[in-house]
Structures are given as structure tokens and as C-alpha cells.
Short mmCIF file of C-alpha atoms and ligand atoms in Angstrom, two decimals:
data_model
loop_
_atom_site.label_atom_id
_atom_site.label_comp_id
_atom_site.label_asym_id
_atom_site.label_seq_id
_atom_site.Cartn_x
_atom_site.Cartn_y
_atom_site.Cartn_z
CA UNK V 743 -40.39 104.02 196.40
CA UNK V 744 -37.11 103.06 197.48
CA UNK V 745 -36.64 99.54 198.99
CA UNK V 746 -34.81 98.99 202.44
CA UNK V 747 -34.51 95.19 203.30
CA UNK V 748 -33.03 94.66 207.06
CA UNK V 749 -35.12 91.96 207.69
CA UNK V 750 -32.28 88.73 209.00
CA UNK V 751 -32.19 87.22 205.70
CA UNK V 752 -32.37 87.77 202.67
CA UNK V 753 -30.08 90.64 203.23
CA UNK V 754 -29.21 93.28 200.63
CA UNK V 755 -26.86 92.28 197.66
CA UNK V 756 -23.81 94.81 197.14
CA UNK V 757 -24.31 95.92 193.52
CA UNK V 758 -20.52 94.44 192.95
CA UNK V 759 -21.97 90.86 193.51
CA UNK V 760 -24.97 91.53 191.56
CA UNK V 761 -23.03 92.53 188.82
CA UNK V 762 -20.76 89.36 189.23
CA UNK V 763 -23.79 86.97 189.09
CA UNK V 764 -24.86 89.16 186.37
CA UNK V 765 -22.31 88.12 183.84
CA UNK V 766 -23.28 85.31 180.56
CA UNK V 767 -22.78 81.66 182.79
CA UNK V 768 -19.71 79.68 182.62
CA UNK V 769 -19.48 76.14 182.42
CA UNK V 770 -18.76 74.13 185.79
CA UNK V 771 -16.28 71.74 184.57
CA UNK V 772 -13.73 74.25 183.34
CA UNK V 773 -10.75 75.51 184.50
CA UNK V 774 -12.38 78.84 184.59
CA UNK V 775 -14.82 77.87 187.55
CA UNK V 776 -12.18 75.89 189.12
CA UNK V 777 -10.18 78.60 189.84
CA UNK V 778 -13.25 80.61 191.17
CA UNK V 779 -14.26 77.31 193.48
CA UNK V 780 -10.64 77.07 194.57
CA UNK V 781 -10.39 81.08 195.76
CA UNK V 782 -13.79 80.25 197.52
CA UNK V 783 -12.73 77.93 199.42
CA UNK V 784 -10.07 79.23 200.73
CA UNK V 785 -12.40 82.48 201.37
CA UNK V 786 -14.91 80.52 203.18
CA UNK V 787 -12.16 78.61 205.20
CA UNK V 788 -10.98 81.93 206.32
CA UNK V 789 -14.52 83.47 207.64
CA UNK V 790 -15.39 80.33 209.30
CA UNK V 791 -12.02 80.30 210.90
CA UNK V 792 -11.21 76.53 210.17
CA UNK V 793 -8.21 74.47 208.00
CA UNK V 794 -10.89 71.70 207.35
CA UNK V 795 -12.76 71.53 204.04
CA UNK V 796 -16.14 73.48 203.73
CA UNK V 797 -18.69 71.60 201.77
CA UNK V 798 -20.88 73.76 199.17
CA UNK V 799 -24.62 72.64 198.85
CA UNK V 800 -27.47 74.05 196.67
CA UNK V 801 -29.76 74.70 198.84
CA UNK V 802 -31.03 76.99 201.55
CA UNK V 803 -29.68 76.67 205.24
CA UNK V 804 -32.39 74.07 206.09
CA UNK V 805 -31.16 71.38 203.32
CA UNK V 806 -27.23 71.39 204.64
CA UNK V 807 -29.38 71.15 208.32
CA UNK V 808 -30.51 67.70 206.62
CA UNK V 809 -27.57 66.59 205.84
CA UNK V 810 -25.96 67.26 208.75
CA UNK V 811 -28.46 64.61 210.80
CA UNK V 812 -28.14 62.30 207.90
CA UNK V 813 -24.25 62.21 207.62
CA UNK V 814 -23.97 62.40 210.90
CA UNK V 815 -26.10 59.55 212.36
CA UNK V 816 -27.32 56.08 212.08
CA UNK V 817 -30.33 54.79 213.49
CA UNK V 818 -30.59 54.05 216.88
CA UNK V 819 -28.36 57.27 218.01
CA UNK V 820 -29.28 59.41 220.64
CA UNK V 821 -28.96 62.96 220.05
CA UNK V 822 -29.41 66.59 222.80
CA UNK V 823 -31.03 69.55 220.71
CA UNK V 824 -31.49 72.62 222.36
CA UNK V 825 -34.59 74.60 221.59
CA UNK V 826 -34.16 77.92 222.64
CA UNK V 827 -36.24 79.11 219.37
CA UNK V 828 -37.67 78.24 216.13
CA UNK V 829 -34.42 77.34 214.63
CA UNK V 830 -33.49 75.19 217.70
CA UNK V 831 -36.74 73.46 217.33
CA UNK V 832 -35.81 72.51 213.18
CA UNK V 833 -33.21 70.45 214.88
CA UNK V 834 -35.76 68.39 216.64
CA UNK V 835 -37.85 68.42 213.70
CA UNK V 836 -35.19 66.67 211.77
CA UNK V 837 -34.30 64.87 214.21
CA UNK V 838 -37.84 63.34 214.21
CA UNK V 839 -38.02 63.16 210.22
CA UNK V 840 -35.08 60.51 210.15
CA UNK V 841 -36.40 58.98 213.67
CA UNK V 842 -33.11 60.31 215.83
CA UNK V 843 -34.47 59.59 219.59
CA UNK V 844 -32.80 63.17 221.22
CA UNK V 845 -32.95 64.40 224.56
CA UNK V 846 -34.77 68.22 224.18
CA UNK V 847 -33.01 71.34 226.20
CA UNK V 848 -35.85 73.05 226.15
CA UNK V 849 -34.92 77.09 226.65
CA UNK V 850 -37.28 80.16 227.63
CA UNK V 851 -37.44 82.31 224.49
CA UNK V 852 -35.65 84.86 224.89
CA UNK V 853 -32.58 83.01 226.83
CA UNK V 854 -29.77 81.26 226.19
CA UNK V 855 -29.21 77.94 227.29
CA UNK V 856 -26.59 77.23 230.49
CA UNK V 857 -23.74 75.60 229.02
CA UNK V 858 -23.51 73.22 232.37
CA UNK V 859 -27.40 71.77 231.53
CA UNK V 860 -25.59 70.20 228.40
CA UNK V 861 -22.70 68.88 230.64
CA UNK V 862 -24.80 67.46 233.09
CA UNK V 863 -26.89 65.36 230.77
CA UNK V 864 -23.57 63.91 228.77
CA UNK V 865 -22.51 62.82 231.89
CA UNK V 866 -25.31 61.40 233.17
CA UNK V 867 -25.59 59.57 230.17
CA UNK V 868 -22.12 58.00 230.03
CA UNK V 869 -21.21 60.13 227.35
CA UNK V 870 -18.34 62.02 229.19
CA UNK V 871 -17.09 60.56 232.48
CA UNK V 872 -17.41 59.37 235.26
CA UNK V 873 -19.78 56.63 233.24
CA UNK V 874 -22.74 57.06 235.89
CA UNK V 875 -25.54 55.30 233.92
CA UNK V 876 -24.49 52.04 232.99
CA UNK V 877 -26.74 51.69 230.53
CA UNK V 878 -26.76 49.91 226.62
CA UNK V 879 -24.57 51.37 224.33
CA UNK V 880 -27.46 53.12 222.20
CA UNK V 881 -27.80 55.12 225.62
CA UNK V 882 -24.72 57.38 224.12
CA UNK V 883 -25.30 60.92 223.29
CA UNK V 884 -23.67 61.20 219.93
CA UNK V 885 -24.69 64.63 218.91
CA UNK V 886 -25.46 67.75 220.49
CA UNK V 887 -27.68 70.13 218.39
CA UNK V 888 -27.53 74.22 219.25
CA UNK V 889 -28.05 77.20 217.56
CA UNK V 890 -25.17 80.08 217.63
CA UNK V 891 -27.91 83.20 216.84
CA UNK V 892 -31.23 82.08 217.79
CA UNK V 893 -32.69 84.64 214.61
CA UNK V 894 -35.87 84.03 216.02
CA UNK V 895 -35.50 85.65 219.38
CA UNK V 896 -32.39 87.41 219.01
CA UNK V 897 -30.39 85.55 221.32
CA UNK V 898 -26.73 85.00 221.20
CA UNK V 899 -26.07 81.42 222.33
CA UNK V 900 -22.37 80.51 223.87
CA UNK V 901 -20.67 78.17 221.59
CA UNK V 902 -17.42 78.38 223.07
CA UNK V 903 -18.43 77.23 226.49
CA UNK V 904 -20.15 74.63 225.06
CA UNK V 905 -17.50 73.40 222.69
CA UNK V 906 -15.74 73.27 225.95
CA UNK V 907 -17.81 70.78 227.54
CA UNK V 908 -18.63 68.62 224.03
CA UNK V 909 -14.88 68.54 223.03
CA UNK V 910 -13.84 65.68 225.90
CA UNK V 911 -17.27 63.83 225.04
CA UNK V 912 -17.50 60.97 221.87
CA UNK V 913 -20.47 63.69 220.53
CA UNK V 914 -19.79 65.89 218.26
CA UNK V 915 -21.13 69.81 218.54
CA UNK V 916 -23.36 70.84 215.32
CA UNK V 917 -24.03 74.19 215.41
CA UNK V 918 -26.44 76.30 213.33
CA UNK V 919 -24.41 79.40 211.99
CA UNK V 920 -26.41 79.86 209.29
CA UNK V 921 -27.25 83.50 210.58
CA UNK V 922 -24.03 84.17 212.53
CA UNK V 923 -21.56 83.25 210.06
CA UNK V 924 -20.36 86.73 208.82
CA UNK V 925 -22.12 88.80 211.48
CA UNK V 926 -20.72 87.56 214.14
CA UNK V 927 -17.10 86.59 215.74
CA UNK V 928 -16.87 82.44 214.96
CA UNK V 929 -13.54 80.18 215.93
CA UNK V 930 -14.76 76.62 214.26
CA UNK V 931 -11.71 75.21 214.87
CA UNK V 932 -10.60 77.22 218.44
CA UNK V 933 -14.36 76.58 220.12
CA UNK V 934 -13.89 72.88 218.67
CA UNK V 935 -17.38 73.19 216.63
CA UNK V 936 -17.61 70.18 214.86
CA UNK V 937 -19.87 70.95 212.19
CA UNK V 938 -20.25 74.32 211.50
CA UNK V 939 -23.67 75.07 209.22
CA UNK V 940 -24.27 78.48 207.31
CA UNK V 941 -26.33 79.87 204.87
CA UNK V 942 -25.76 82.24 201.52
CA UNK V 943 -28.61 85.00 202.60
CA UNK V 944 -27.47 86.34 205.86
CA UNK V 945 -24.51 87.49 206.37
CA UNK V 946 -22.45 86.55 203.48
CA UNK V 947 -24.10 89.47 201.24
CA UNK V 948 -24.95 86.56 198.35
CA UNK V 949 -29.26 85.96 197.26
CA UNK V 950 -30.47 82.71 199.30
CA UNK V 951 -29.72 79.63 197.45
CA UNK V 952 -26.35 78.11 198.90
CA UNK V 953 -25.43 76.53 201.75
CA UNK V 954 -22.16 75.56 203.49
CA UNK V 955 -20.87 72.67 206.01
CA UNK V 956 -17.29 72.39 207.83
CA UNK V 957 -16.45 69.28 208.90
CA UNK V 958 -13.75 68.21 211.71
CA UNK V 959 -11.79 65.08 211.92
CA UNK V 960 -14.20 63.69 214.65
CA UNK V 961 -16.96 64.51 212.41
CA UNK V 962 -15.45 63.33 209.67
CA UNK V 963 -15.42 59.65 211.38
CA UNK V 964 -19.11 59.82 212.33
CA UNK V 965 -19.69 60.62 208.83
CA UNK V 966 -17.47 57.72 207.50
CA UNK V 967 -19.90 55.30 209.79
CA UNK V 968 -23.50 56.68 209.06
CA UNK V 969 -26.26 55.06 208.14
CA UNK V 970 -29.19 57.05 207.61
CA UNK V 971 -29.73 57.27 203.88
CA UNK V 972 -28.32 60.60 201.99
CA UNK V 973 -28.10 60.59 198.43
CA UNK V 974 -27.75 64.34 196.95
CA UNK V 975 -26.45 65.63 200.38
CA UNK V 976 -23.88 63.03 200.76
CA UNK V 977 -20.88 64.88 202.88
CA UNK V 978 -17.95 62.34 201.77
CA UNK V 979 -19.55 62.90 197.93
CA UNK V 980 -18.92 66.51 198.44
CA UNK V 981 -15.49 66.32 200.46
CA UNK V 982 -14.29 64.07 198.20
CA UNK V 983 -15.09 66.41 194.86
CA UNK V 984 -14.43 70.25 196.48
CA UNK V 985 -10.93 68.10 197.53
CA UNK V 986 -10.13 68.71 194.03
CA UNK V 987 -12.09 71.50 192.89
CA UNK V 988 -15.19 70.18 192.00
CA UNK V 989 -18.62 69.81 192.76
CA UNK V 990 -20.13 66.45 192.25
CA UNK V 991 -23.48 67.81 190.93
CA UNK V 992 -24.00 71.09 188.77
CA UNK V 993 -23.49 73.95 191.83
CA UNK V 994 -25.12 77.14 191.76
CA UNK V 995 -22.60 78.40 189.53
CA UNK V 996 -23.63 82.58 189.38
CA UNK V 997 -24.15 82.05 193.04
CA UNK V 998 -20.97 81.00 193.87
CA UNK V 999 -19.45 83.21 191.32
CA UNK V 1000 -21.53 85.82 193.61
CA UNK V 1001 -20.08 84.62 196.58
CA UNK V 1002 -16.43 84.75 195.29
CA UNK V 1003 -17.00 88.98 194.77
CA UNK V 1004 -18.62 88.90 198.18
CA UNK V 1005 -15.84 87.01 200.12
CA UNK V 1006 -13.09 89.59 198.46
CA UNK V 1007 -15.27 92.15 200.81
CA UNK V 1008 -14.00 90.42 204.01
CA UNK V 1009 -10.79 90.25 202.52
CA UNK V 1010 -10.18 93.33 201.85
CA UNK V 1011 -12.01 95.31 204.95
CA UNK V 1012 -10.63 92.78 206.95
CA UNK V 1013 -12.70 89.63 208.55
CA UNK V 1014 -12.15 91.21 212.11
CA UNK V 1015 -13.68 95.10 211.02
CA UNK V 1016 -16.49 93.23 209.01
CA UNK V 1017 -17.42 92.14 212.55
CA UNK V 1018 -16.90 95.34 214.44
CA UNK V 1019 -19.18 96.89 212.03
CA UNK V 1020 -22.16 95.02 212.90
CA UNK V 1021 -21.13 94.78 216.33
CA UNK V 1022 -21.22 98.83 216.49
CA UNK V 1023 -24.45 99.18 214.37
CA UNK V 1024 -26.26 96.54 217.02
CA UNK V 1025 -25.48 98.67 219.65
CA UNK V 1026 -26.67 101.62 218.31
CA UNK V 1027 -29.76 100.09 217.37
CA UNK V 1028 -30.37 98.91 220.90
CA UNK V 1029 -29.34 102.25 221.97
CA UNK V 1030 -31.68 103.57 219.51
CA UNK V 1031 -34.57 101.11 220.86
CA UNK V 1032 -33.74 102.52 224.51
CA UNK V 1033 -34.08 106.04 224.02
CA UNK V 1034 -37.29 104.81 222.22
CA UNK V 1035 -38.44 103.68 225.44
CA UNK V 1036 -38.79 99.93 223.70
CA UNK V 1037 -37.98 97.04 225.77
CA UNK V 1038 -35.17 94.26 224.07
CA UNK V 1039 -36.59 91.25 224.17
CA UNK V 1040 -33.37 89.63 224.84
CA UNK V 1041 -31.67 91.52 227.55
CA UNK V 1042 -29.26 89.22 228.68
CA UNK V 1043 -28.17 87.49 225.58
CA UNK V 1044 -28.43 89.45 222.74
CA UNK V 1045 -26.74 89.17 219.46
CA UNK V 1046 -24.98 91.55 217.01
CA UNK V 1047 -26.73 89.87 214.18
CA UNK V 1048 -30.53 91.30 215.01
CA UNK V 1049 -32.22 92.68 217.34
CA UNK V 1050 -35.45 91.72 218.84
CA UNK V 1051 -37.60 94.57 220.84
CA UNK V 1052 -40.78 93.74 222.93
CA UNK V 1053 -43.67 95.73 220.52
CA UNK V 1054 -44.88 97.95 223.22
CA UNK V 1055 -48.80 97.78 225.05
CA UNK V 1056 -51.35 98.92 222.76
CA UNK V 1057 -49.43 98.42 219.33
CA UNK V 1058 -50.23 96.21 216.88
CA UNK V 1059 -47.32 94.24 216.25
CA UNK V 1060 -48.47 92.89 212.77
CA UNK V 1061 -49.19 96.18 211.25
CA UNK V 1062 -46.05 98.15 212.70
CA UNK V 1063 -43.98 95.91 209.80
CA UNK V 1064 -46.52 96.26 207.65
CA UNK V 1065 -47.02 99.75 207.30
CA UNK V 1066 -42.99 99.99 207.71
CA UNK V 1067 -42.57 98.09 204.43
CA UNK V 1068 -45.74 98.97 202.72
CA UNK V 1069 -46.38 102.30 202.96
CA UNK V 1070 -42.22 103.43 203.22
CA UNK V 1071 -40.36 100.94 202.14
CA UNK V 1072 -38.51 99.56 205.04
CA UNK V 1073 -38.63 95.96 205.58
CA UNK V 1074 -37.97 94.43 208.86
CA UNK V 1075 -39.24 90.99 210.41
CA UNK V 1076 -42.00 90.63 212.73
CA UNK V 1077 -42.05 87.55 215.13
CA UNK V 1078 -42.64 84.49 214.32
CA UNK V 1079 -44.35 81.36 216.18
CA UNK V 1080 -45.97 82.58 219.43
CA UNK V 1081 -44.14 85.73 219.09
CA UNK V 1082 -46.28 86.84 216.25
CA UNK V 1083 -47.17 90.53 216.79
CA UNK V 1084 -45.20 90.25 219.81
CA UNK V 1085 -41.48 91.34 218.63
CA UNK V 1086 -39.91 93.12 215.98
CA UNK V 1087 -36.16 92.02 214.69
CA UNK V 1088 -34.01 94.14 212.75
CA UNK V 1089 -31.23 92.81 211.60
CA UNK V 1090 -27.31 94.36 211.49
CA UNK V 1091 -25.42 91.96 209.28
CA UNK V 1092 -24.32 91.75 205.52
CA UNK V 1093 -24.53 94.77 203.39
CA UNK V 1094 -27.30 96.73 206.26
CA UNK V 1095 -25.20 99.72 206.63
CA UNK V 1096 -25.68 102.67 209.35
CA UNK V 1097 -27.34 104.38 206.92
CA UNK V 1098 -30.08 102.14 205.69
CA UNK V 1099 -30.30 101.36 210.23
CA UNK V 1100 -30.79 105.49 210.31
CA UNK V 1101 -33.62 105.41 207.47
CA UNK V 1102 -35.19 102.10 209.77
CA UNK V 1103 -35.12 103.89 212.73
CA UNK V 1104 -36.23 106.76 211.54
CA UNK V 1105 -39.13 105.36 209.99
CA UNK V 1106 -39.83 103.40 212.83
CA UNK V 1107 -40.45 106.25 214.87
CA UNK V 1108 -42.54 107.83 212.66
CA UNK V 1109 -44.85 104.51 212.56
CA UNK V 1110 -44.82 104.17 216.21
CA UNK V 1111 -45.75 107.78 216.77
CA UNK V 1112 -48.83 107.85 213.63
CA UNK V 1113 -50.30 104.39 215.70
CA UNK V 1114 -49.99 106.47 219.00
CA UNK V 1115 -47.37 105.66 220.85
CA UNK V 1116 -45.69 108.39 222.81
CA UNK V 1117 -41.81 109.73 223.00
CA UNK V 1118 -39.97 112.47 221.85
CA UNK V 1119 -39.23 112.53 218.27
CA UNK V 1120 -36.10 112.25 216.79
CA UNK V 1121 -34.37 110.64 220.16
CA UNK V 1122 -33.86 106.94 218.18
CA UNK V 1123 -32.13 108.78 215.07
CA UNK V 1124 -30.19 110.58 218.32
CA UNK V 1125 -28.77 107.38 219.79
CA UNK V 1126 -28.12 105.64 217.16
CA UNK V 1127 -25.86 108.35 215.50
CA UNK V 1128 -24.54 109.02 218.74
CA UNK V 1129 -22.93 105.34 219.35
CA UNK V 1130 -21.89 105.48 215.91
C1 PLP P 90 -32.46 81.57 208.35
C2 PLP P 90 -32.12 80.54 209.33
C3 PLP P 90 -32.31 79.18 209.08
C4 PLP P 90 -33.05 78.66 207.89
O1 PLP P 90 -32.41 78.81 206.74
P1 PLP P 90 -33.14 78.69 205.34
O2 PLP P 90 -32.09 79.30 204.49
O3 PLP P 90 -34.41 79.48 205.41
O4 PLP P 90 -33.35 77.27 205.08
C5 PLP P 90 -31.88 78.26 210.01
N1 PLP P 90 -31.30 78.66 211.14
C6 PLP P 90 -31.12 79.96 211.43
C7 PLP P 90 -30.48 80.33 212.73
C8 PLP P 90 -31.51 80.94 210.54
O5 PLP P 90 -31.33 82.23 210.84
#
């Protein structure tokens, strides 16, 4: 059986990059591997659209997450984390962990958040003018948590309305690209994003095990002043060593040496046609999903990253995915949390090409139709190809 993966991370690995991490392992303190860190960053600098460093971690998305609240924040700060999902809700979580008080936007899922919700609680807490609440100083919002794709719900969240309303604040924006970053149109430095987290296994075409952090000047202060303790996260540890080439730790040295192949990809299709790619293959997978008769589960904000569809009346949600990847092959996610059995996400980013969407869709409707649901055959396939 042949193996499909378009679940939103892991993603497939081009064979160029597994051949890359493929190759006998250098040593990290060599010139050799310098030069390879050197082109990366200047790689990553370009796809996250910023001049400021980007710090490497080995980790998964979650552990630069960490160190983002850590590096960030001292106790006693007040933080605003918008929950509009599951990843929304990590914020919180970590929040919690390192006993960050925050203020919760708490979002149907499904929806994005209104931009002016976050506005209206900065100012009311003093944290952008006109000071209303003259309250202690501790009262001060000094980060605002989002998420830019929501992967659990498919929703596209707007970052550059909110780095709008941030910017004038003393908070910084954090923002959770880790699924966005390469699938989806980001300005770090244009949208004022503070700190700007993504992940290896999404959209960057490398296997899961790196993550990455960009850091702005006002950022860069908060981190200077933290207090929370960080030890192997520590952003001015990292700043200070990528400054000059190095890692402070051993990195993931075949995983970066991945990452270098995969980042000549954007160069050389072009960051902007990357994006158009996926933007084009979303829409024929929603297309696809309407001619289905399938409901998207986020109408109103969805992303070009995945797509979330309602699982219609009378399916079984759990077993749709299952039989998709058991019996033929074709992995795709299910939902997660409450939406268990309830959605179905299939993702357009990294190395998911229209072909491997055409195989997905094409399967799908042939699962849909064995468990009984009713439509016409082929129409899916049909869209799809048509708004390609
Ligand atoms: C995948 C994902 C994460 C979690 O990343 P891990 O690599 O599993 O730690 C966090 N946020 C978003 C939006 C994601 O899509």
C-alpha cells in the first residue's frame, strides 16, 4: 500500500531533504555546519519575513511555546490568551504551568476572535491609553497570546489587525505560527508580531523535531528583564550563540541540515508561489467539500493551511479517518477535543501536492459513499480539478 500523509503535521518529506538528512553526520562545531547554520538563517529570516534573529530550538512547537512564556515574563505579569482552539488553550496551559495570571478571550470554535475584544481589554487595563483603570502596576497586560491558524478548527485568525492594536501598547504580540509559517502569507516585522513561534513538521517540509522563535527589539527587552526560570530554552543563550553561528547546545544537526535543502525550495519557487500553491489547493479542496455537499466547519474564517468540514448526520466521524488511512492509505486528521468524530481536517501545506489532495478526495468519496452517504460520484475529484 502506498502511504498518503495530509494530516496538518507531520507533513510529507520531499525525497531531496530526506536524502540530505540522509548523509554520514557532521560535527556541529565545524566550519562545515557553520556555513549550513549561517544559509539557514538567512533562509528562515526570509520566510518569516523579519531582519531580527530567529532562534533554533530542539524541540517540537510546544517546547519554543515554553520558552516563549518563560523569556518573556516574570512573575506577577498579567497576560490576554485567546482560546479560539486547542492550540489557543496551550497558551493558557502554560500560562498556568509557570503561574502567569492572564485574562482568557475565550472564542466559539470555529471563529476567529474580533481584533477590537483585545483592544478593549488593553485599554481598560491601562495598558494602551487613555489609562482608565488606575490600578497597581501588576494590573499591566504585558503579553497578548493568539494563534495565527487555529489547526484545530481550521480557522485563520487576523494577526495584522491585531498587531495593529498591540503595537502602541507596552505588550508584546506572541503568536503561534507553528502551522502557518510556510503555508500561509506572514509579515513578522510589517504586522509588528513580536515573537513569531513555528514548528519543523508543518509547513517547512522537514520531520518534527525543531522549532524556531523571532524576536523583536521590544521583545528583546522583556526578555533582557525576565524572571521566570529557563535554563535549556534560554532566548539571550540562543541569540547570543546563532549571533555567531552557533548553537549553544548540540542542535539537531541532520535536521537542520534537512531544513537547509528544504528552505532552497522557497528559494527557488519563490516564497510568494510557495504560498499561492496552498492557497489554490485550499480552495479546491473546499470546492471539492461543496460539491460534496459537506459543510466547512469554518465558514467565515478559514485558512489555506487545512481545512476542517462538519462530518455529515449519520457518519461516524472516527471511522471515516480510519478506514481512509487503514484500509487505503490516506491519512488525514480527525477532530480533536470536543470535536472528536465531529470534523475532519485535511491539510494543504508543505510537500501535499494537488495530486496526493486528488487521491484524498477521491478516496474520501469512496469512504463516504461505502458508509452510506449519498451524492454523485466523482463531483469532489470534479471541483477540485476544476479550481486547479
Ligand atoms: C502542531 C501545532 C502545535 C504543537 O506543536 P508540537 O510540534 O506538536 O509541539 C502548536 N500550535 C499549533 C497551531 C499547531 O498546529
Amino acid at each position: 500500500m502506498k502511504n498518503y500523509l495530509l494530516t496538518p503535521g507531520p507533513t510529507p518529506v520531499p525525497k531531496e531533504v530526506l536524502d540530505a538528512m540522509a548523509r554520514p553526520i557532521i560535527h556541529h562545531r565545524t566550519p562545515q555546519f557553520q556555513t549550513i547554520l549561517k544559509e539557514v538563517e538567512a533562509d528562515l529570516k526570509h520566510v518569516f519575513q523579519t531582519k531580527n534573529n530567529v532562534l533554533i530550538f530542539s524541540s517540537s512547537g510546544t517546547g519554543a511555546m515554553e520558552g516563549t512564556v518563560t523569556n518573556l515574563l516574570s512573575p506577577g505579569d498579567k497576560a490576554i490568551v485567546v482560546r479560539a482552539g486547542k492550540f489557543g488553550e496551550r497558551w493558557g496551559e502554560l500560562c498556568d504551568a509557570y503561574g502567569i495570571e492572564f485574562i482568557p478571550i475565550d472564542v466559539e470554535w470555529g471563529k476567529a476572535v474580533d481584533p477590537e475584544v483585545i483592544k478593549k481589554i488593553l485599554t481598560e487595563k491601562g495598558t494602551l491609553p487613555p489609562q482608565k483603570l488606575a490600578g497597581p502596576p501588576m494590573a499591566e497586560i504585558k503579553a497578548v497570546f493568539t494563534t495565527l491558524c487555529e489547526t484545530s478548527t481550521g480557522v485563520s485568525i487576523d494577526i495584522e489587525a491585531i498587531g495593529k492594536i498591540v503595537k502602541p501598547s507596552n505588550a508584546v504580540l506572541v503568536v503561534d505560527a507553528i502551522s502557518a509559517l510556510g503555508a500561509v502569507p506572514i509579515k513578522t516585522d510589517e504586522w509588528g508580531i513580536d515573537v513569531c513561534v513555528a514548528g519543523s513538521q508543518k509547513g517547512l517540509m522537514i520531520p518534527p523535531g525543531l522549532s524556531f522563535v523571532s524576536l523583536s527589539q521590544k521583545a528583546l527587552e522583556m526578555v533582557s528583564s525576565s524572571k521566570l526560570p529557563k535554563y535549556y530554552f534560554s532566548f539571550s543563550a540562543h541569540k547570543k550563540s546563532i549571533e555567531k553561528d552557533d548553537t549553544p547546545y548540540t542542535p539537531a544537526v541532520n535536521l537542520i541540515i534537512g531544513l537547509n535543502e528544504a528552505l532552497k525550495v522557497f528559494k527557488k519557487d519563490g516564497l510568494e508561489n510557495v504560498l499561492s500553491k496552498h492557497k489554490k489547493n485550499a480552495q479546491g479542496v473546499r470546492n471539492a467539500m461543496k460539491a460534496l455537499k459537506l459543510e466547512l466547519f469554518a465558514p467565515d474564517a478559514y485558512s489555506d493551511a487545512v481545512t476542517a468540514v462538519k462530518v455529515p448526520e449519520g457518519i461516524d466521524g472516527g471511522k471515516l479517518v480510519k478506514t481512509m488511512r487503514d484500509k487505503y492509505g490516506v491519512a488525514i486528521a480527525g477532530g480533536q477535543a470536543q470535536l472528536k468524530g465531529k470534523i475532519f481536517r485535511i491539510a494543504t501545506m508543505g510537500h501535499i501536492t494537488p495530486s496526493d489532495l486528488k487521491v484524498c478526495i477521491d478516496t474520501l468519496e469512496t469512504v463516504l459513499s461505502d458508509m452510506g452517504y449519498k451524492f454523485e460520484k466523482g463531483v469532489g475529484v470534479k471541483a477540485f480539478e476544476k479550481t486547479l
